[in-house]
Short mmCIF file of C-alpha atoms in Angstrom, two decimals:
data_model
loop_
_atom_site.label_atom_id
_atom_site.label_comp_id
_atom_site.label_asym_id
_atom_site.label_seq_id
_atom_site.Cartn_x
_atom_site.Cartn_y
_atom_site.Cartn_z
CA MET A 27 -11.48 -8.68 -12.60
CA PRO A 28 -14.32 -7.22 -10.47
CA VAL A 29 -13.28 -4.90 -7.67
CA GLN A 30 -13.51 -6.62 -4.30
CA PHE A 31 -14.81 -4.77 -1.24
CA GLY A 32 -13.67 -5.59 2.26
CA TYR A 33 -14.59 -4.89 5.85
CA THR A 34 -12.04 -3.74 8.42
CA LEU A 35 -11.87 -5.45 11.79
CA MET A 36 -10.67 -2.32 13.53
CA THR A 37 -9.02 -3.62 16.69
CA GLU A 38 -8.61 -0.06 17.96
CA GLN A 39 -12.37 0.48 18.32
CA ALA A 40 -13.80 -2.88 19.47
CA GLY A 41 -13.03 -5.71 21.86
CA PRO A 42 -12.12 -9.22 20.70
CA LYS A 43 -15.53 -10.89 21.07
CA ASP A 44 -17.27 -8.04 19.28
CA LEU A 45 -14.74 -8.22 16.45
CA VAL A 46 -15.49 -11.90 15.86
CA LYS A 47 -19.23 -11.13 15.81
CA TYR A 48 -18.67 -8.29 13.34
CA ALA A 49 -16.60 -10.62 11.14
CA VAL A 50 -19.47 -13.09 10.94
CA ASP A 51 -21.99 -10.33 10.26
CA ALA A 52 -19.74 -8.76 7.60
CA GLU A 53 -19.51 -12.06 5.75
CA ALA A 54 -23.31 -12.38 5.90
CA ALA A 55 -23.67 -8.82 4.59
CA GLY A 56 -21.69 -9.77 1.49
CA PHE A 57 -18.16 -8.42 1.99
CA ASP A 58 -15.55 -10.21 -0.13
CA PHE A 59 -12.70 -10.02 2.37
CA GLU A 60 -11.85 -8.78 5.85
CA VAL A 61 -8.68 -7.07 7.03
CA CYS A 62 -7.56 -6.83 10.63
CA SER A 63 -5.38 -4.11 12.11
CA ASP A 64 -2.54 -5.30 14.37
CA HIS A 65 -2.02 -2.74 17.13
CA TYR A 66 -0.79 -2.59 20.70
CA PHE A 67 -2.29 0.90 21.19
CA PRO A 68 -5.33 2.60 19.70
CA TRP A 69 -4.56 5.76 17.78
CA LEU A 70 -6.61 7.89 20.18
CA SER A 71 -7.86 7.08 23.69
CA ALA A 72 -11.43 7.68 22.50
CA GLN A 73 -11.20 4.51 20.40
CA GLY A 74 -10.49 2.57 23.56
CA HIS A 75 -9.34 -0.92 22.43
CA ALA A 76 -6.34 -2.93 21.26
CA PRO A 77 -6.84 -6.73 21.55
CA TYR A 78 -4.28 -9.13 20.10
CA ALA A 79 -5.01 -9.36 16.38
CA TRP A 80 -3.77 -12.90 15.83
CA THR A 81 -6.03 -14.40 18.49
CA VAL A 82 -8.96 -12.54 16.94
CA LEU A 83 -8.03 -13.78 13.46
CA GLY A 84 -7.82 -17.38 14.63
CA ALA A 85 -11.32 -17.14 16.04
CA VAL A 86 -12.57 -15.40 12.90
CA ALA A 87 -11.10 -18.15 10.73
CA HIS A 88 -13.28 -20.69 12.54
CA ALA A 89 -16.37 -18.50 12.75
CA THR A 90 -16.47 -17.62 9.02
CA ASN A 91 -16.60 -19.81 5.93
CA ASN A 92 -15.70 -18.06 2.69
CA VAL A 93 -14.54 -14.51 3.31
CA GLU A 94 -10.83 -13.85 2.70
CA LEU A 95 -8.77 -12.71 5.70
CA MET A 96 -5.73 -10.47 5.95
CA THR A 97 -3.51 -8.59 8.39
CA TYR A 98 -3.54 -4.88 7.55
CA VAL A 99 -0.73 -4.72 8.51
CA THR A 100 1.73 -6.59 10.71
CA CYS A 101 5.23 -5.32 11.42
CA PRO A 102 7.55 -8.38 11.43
CA SER A 103 10.67 -6.67 12.65
CA MET A 104 10.34 -5.28 16.19
CA ARG A 105 7.40 -6.38 18.33
CA TYR A 106 7.46 -9.72 16.48
CA HIS A 107 10.51 -11.60 15.28
CA PRO A 108 10.03 -12.66 11.63
CA ALA A 109 10.43 -16.34 12.56
CA ILE A 110 7.36 -16.02 14.79
CA VAL A 111 5.40 -14.21 12.09
CA ALA A 112 6.25 -17.02 9.67
CA GLN A 113 4.89 -19.60 12.11
CA LYS A 114 1.64 -17.83 12.93
CA ALA A 115 0.95 -16.87 9.31
CA ALA A 116 1.32 -20.50 8.27
CA THR A 117 -1.03 -21.58 11.07
CA MET A 118 -3.58 -18.94 10.06
CA GLN A 119 -3.50 -20.14 6.47
CA ILE A 120 -4.23 -23.71 7.59
CA MET A 121 -6.98 -22.65 9.99
CA SER A 122 -8.67 -20.54 7.33
CA ASP A 123 -8.43 -23.22 4.62
CA GLY A 124 -6.34 -21.03 2.36
CA ARG A 125 -8.20 -17.74 2.84
CA PHE A 126 -5.36 -15.78 4.49
CA THR A 127 -2.99 -13.14 3.12
CA LEU A 128 -0.12 -11.86 5.24
CA GLY A 129 -0.10 -8.07 5.02
CA LEU A 130 3.20 -6.57 6.17
CA GLY A 131 4.54 -3.08 6.83
CA SER A 132 7.47 -1.31 8.45
CA GLY A 133 5.45 -0.42 11.55
CA GLU A 134 4.52 2.59 13.67
CA ASN A 135 6.21 3.77 16.83
CA VAL A 136 2.92 3.74 18.76
CA ASN A 137 2.89 -0.07 18.56
CA GLU A 138 6.53 -1.05 18.40
CA HIS A 139 7.96 1.10 21.22
CA VAL A 140 6.41 -1.19 23.85
CA VAL A 141 9.28 -3.71 23.61
CA GLY A 142 11.78 -1.06 24.68
CA GLU A 143 13.87 -0.83 21.52
CA ARG A 144 14.87 2.44 19.88
CA TRP A 145 12.72 3.61 16.96
CA PRO A 146 14.81 3.30 13.77
CA SER A 147 14.88 5.71 10.85
CA VAL A 148 12.57 4.99 7.94
CA ASP A 149 15.44 3.69 5.77
CA GLU A 150 16.51 1.30 8.50
CA ARG A 151 12.92 0.14 9.06
CA HIS A 152 12.64 -0.63 5.36
CA ALA A 153 15.90 -2.59 5.42
CA MET A 154 14.63 -4.54 8.44
CA LEU A 155 11.35 -5.30 6.69
CA ALA A 156 13.11 -6.53 3.55
CA GLU A 157 15.30 -8.88 5.57
CA ALA A 158 12.30 -10.05 7.60
CA ILE A 159 10.38 -10.96 4.44
CA GLY A 160 13.35 -13.03 3.31
CA VAL A 161 13.31 -14.90 6.63
CA ILE A 162 9.56 -15.54 6.37
CA ARG A 163 9.86 -16.80 2.79
CA SER A 164 12.71 -19.14 3.78
CA LEU A 165 10.74 -20.60 6.67
CA HIS A 166 7.68 -21.08 4.50
CA SER A 167 9.77 -23.38 2.31
CA GLY A 168 9.60 -26.01 5.05
CA GLU A 169 13.37 -26.27 5.28
CA MET A 170 15.53 -25.89 8.37
CA VAL A 171 16.71 -22.27 8.41
CA ASP A 172 19.85 -20.73 9.84
CA HIS A 173 20.17 -17.01 9.20
CA ARG A 174 22.78 -14.45 10.21
CA GLY A 175 21.68 -11.12 8.85
CA GLU A 176 22.24 -7.46 9.60
CA TYR A 177 19.16 -7.29 11.84
CA PHE A 178 17.98 -10.83 12.59
CA GLN A 179 19.38 -14.15 13.65
CA VAL A 180 17.57 -17.45 13.19
CA ASP A 181 19.01 -20.63 14.68
CA SER A 182 17.92 -24.02 13.35
CA ALA A 183 14.30 -22.97 12.87
CA ARG A 184 11.64 -24.83 10.92
CA VAL A 185 7.91 -24.25 10.55
CA TRP A 186 6.43 -27.72 10.88
CA ASP A 187 2.80 -27.03 9.96
CA LEU A 188 2.70 -25.45 6.53
CA PRO A 189 -0.21 -24.90 4.14
CA GLU A 190 0.09 -26.70 0.80
CA ASP A 191 -0.08 -23.54 -1.30
CA GLY A 192 1.97 -21.23 0.91
CA VAL A 193 1.00 -17.81 2.25
CA PRO A 194 0.68 -14.85 -0.14
CA ILE A 195 2.32 -11.67 1.12
CA GLY A 196 1.21 -8.10 0.60
CA VAL A 197 3.49 -5.19 1.54
CA ALA A 198 2.56 -1.60 2.33
CA VAL A 199 4.47 0.89 0.20
CA SER A 200 4.13 4.63 -0.39
CA GLY A 201 6.34 5.38 -3.38
CA PRO A 202 8.49 4.09 -6.25
CA LYS A 203 11.47 3.47 -3.96
CA GLY A 204 9.34 1.19 -1.80
CA ILE A 205 8.12 -0.66 -4.88
CA ASP A 206 11.71 -1.17 -6.08
CA THR A 207 12.59 -2.61 -2.66
CA PHE A 208 9.50 -4.64 -1.82
CA GLY A 209 7.84 -5.33 -5.16
CA PRO A 210 10.20 -8.22 -5.95
CA LEU A 211 9.64 -9.64 -2.45
CA ALA A 212 5.84 -9.43 -2.27
CA ASP A 213 2.85 -10.82 -4.11
CA HIS A 214 0.53 -7.83 -3.63
CA LEU A 215 0.65 -4.05 -3.20
CA ILE A 216 -0.88 -2.41 -0.12
CA ALA A 217 -1.34 1.36 0.01
CA THR A 218 -3.21 3.85 2.16
CA GLU A 219 -3.90 6.42 -0.56
CA PRO A 220 -5.60 6.07 -3.97
CA ASN A 221 -2.41 6.89 -5.86
CA ARG A 222 -2.59 5.73 -9.48
CA HIS A 223 1.15 6.38 -9.83
CA LEU A 224 1.85 3.63 -7.32
CA VAL A 225 -0.13 1.12 -9.35
CA ALA A 226 1.61 2.26 -12.53
CA ALA A 227 5.05 2.01 -10.88
CA TRP A 228 4.25 -1.49 -9.63
CA ASN A 229 3.15 -2.58 -13.09
CA ASP A 230 6.22 -1.00 -14.71
CA ASN A 231 8.61 -2.88 -12.43
CA PRO A 232 9.82 -6.00 -14.28
CA ASP A 233 10.10 -7.96 -11.02
CA THR A 234 6.44 -7.65 -9.95
CA GLY A 235 3.22 -9.30 -11.08
CA THR A 236 0.73 -7.17 -13.00
CA ILE A 237 -2.02 -5.56 -10.90
CA GLY A 238 -5.34 -7.18 -11.73
CA GLU A 239 -3.73 -10.37 -12.99
CA GLN A 240 -1.07 -11.94 -10.78
CA ALA A 241 -1.09 -9.13 -8.21
CA ARG A 242 -3.68 -7.18 -6.24
CA ALA A 243 -3.60 -3.54 -5.18
CA ILE A 244 -5.26 -3.37 -1.77
CA GLY A 245 -6.37 -0.08 -0.26
CA GLN A 246 -8.37 1.07 2.72
CA ILE A 247 -10.68 4.03 3.33
CA PRO A 248 -12.50 5.19 6.47
CA ILE A 249 -16.17 6.12 6.24
CA CYS A 250 -18.60 7.23 8.92
CA TRP A 251 -22.15 6.30 8.08
CA ASP A 252 -24.85 7.63 10.39
CA GLN A 253 -28.47 8.71 9.89
CA ASP A 254 -27.44 12.10 11.31
CA ARG A 255 -24.58 13.69 9.38
CA SER A 256 -23.58 15.99 12.24
CA GLN A 257 -23.24 13.00 14.55
CA ALA A 258 -21.19 11.18 11.92
CA VAL A 259 -18.82 14.12 11.59
CA GLU A 260 -18.56 14.47 15.36
CA ARG A 261 -17.77 10.76 15.76
CA ALA A 262 -15.21 10.81 12.97
CA HIS A 263 -13.51 13.82 14.52
CA ASP A 264 -13.50 12.26 17.98
CA GLN A 265 -12.05 8.92 16.90
CA PHE A 266 -10.36 9.39 13.53
CA ARG A 267 -8.86 12.86 13.35
CA TRP A 268 -5.40 11.20 13.57
CA PHE A 269 -6.02 10.13 9.96
CA ALA A 270 -5.44 13.72 8.82
CA GLY A 271 -1.81 13.64 9.98
CA GLY A 272 -0.51 11.50 7.14
CA TRP A 273 1.73 8.47 7.50
CA ASP A 274 4.98 10.40 7.72
CA VAL A 275 3.67 11.80 11.02
CA ASN A 276 1.64 8.79 12.14
CA ALA A 277 4.58 6.41 11.94
CA ASP A 278 6.68 8.35 14.42
CA LEU A 279 4.29 9.37 17.21
CA ARG A 280 4.66 7.25 20.35
CA THR A 281 1.42 7.33 22.36
CA THR A 282 -2.26 8.24 22.17
CA ALA A 283 -1.35 11.47 23.98
CA GLY A 284 1.04 12.27 21.15
CA PHE A 285 -1.70 11.77 18.57
CA ALA A 286 -4.10 13.90 20.61
CA ALA A 287 -1.56 16.73 20.78
CA ALA A 288 -0.63 16.46 17.10
CA THR A 289 -4.27 16.69 16.02
CA LYS A 290 -5.67 19.24 18.45
CA PHE A 291 -6.06 21.82 15.68
CA VAL A 292 -7.80 19.44 13.27
CA THR A 293 -11.41 20.59 13.03
CA PRO A 294 -14.57 18.57 12.34
CA ASP A 295 -14.76 20.26 8.94
CA ASP A 296 -11.21 19.10 8.18
CA VAL A 297 -12.22 15.53 8.97
CA ALA A 298 -15.42 15.75 6.93
CA ASP A 299 -13.38 16.94 3.94
CA SER A 300 -11.28 13.77 3.98
CA ILE A 301 -13.73 11.13 5.27
CA PRO A 302 -17.20 10.49 3.76
CA CYS A 303 -19.68 11.13 6.59
CA GLY A 304 -23.45 10.85 6.94
CA PRO A 305 -26.41 8.92 5.55
CA ASP A 306 -25.91 9.61 1.82
CA LEU A 307 -24.68 6.33 0.36
CA ASP A 308 -24.09 7.87 -3.06
CA GLN A 309 -21.74 10.38 -1.45
CA ILE A 310 -19.89 7.51 0.25
CA VAL A 311 -19.61 5.69 -3.09
CA ASP A 312 -18.15 8.84 -4.65
CA GLY A 313 -15.58 9.01 -1.85
CA ILE A 314 -14.52 5.42 -2.47
CA ARG A 315 -14.59 5.69 -6.26
CA ARG A 316 -11.10 7.21 -6.50
CA TYR A 317 -9.57 3.90 -5.41
CA TRP A 318 -10.85 1.81 -8.29
CA GLU A 319 -10.24 4.71 -10.66
CA ALA A 320 -6.60 4.57 -9.51
CA GLY A 321 -6.43 0.86 -10.36
CA PHE A 322 -7.00 -0.73 -6.96
CA THR A 323 -8.49 -4.21 -7.11
CA ASP A 324 -9.43 -4.49 -3.42
CA ILE A 325 -10.85 -1.75 -1.18
CA ALA A 326 -11.39 -2.27 2.55
CA LEU A 327 -13.89 -0.01 4.33
CA VAL A 328 -13.51 1.20 7.90
CA GLN A 329 -16.83 2.08 9.48
CA ILE A 330 -15.85 4.51 12.24
CA GLY A 331 -17.20 3.91 15.72
CA GLY A 332 -17.44 0.63 17.60
CA ASP A 333 -21.02 1.32 18.65
CA SER A 334 -22.13 1.84 15.05
CA GLN A 335 -21.07 -1.53 13.63
CA ASP A 336 -24.26 -3.51 14.27
CA SER A 337 -26.55 -1.03 12.54
CA PHE A 338 -24.06 -0.46 9.72
CA LEU A 339 -23.66 -4.17 8.96
CA ARG A 340 -27.37 -4.96 9.34
CA ASP A 341 -29.05 -1.95 7.74
CA VAL A 342 -26.54 -0.33 5.41
CA ALA A 343 -23.74 -2.61 4.22
CA PRO A 344 -25.75 -4.80 1.79
CA THR A 345 -27.16 -1.77 -0.03
CA LEU A 346 -23.83 0.07 0.01
CA LEU A 347 -22.01 -2.98 -1.38
CA GLN A 348 -24.50 -3.26 -4.25
CA LYS A 349 -24.04 0.41 -5.08
CA LEU A 350 -20.25 0.02 -4.98
CA ARG A 351 -20.32 -3.05 -7.22
CA ASP A 352 -22.64 -1.38 -9.72
CA ALA A 353 -20.53 1.78 -9.84
CA SER A 354 -17.19 -0.02 -10.12
CA SER A 355 -18.45 -2.42 -12.81
CA GLU A 356 -19.66 0.52 -14.88
CA ALA A 357 -16.22 2.09 -14.63
CA HIS A 358 -14.60 -1.09 -15.94
#
C-alpha cells in the first residue's frame, strides 16, 4: 500500500474563502487527501483565524473532485453533541460522494471552554469520547435512537440522510490504553507523533483492523518551506512554537494568551530542531521520513504561514510530493 500524503487546511492560519481556494490548489498539486482542523480559537494570536470547519468542508466537498477529506480532529463531546456530529458527518459523506472520514479526538480546552462547561480530566474526556462514538455509530445505522448514558442523552433521534457505505471513523490516541479503549470503536488510528509502538500496539490488539490493510495510521507534521531559511524559522517560531509544548500541555491551556505564556521561553532554534524549515526539500523529506518508517500509511503536511500557501502549492508541492513518493516507495 503506497503511503498517501495529505495537505492540512489549517483553519487557525487562514480565512474560510482562502481555505477553499487552497483545497482546490492542493488537489491540483497532487495531494491524496486533505485534513481540516476544527477549532474555535487559533493556538496563538499571530495565526489570526478560526472559521467554522464544517462550513469550510462543505464548500471544499463541492469545489474538489477526487481528494479525500477528513476532520483532524473533531471533539464530539462538549462543543458539539454527538447526535449533531453524526448528522453533519453523514451529510459531509453524501456531499463528498464518499470521500469523507470523520476524525475524532477528546478535545482541547482552548476550543471547548467556550460553551461554559468545566474542563474534565483526561480519563473523563476519554470516557465521554467512547460514549459519543457509540452514539454516532448508532445514529449512522439509520434507526431511531434513544440513549441514556453517563454523559449524553438522545431522545428519539434519527439521521434521515445517510450515505450508502457509512462514515469511516478515525480516533486520535497517544498510547496503548487509548488503543485498548478506542481501537475496537474506530476504523483508523490517528496520532500526532511518529511512534512505531502505537502502530504495533494497534496491530497487536485483536479487536482492530491491521494497519495497511483494513486500517490506516494517519499522522500529521508541520513544515515551514521558504526560500530563506531564517525567515522560515522566524515564521515557524512566531506561529507554531506552541507545537513544542506537547499534547499533555496543549490539551489543558485555555486561551491564546495561555499558549503565549507557556511558550515564551521556546527559542527559534528549539522550533527549528522539531520542525523542518527552509528551502531544502531533501531535508524536509528526511523530517517526514520517520512517519512512514514508523508504519504510518497517511501523512498530512502543515505548511506554516497563511501567506505562504500560494507559493508553496504552486511552486513547491508537486516536486516535494514526488520526492516523498520516491523516498517512501524505496523504503517499502
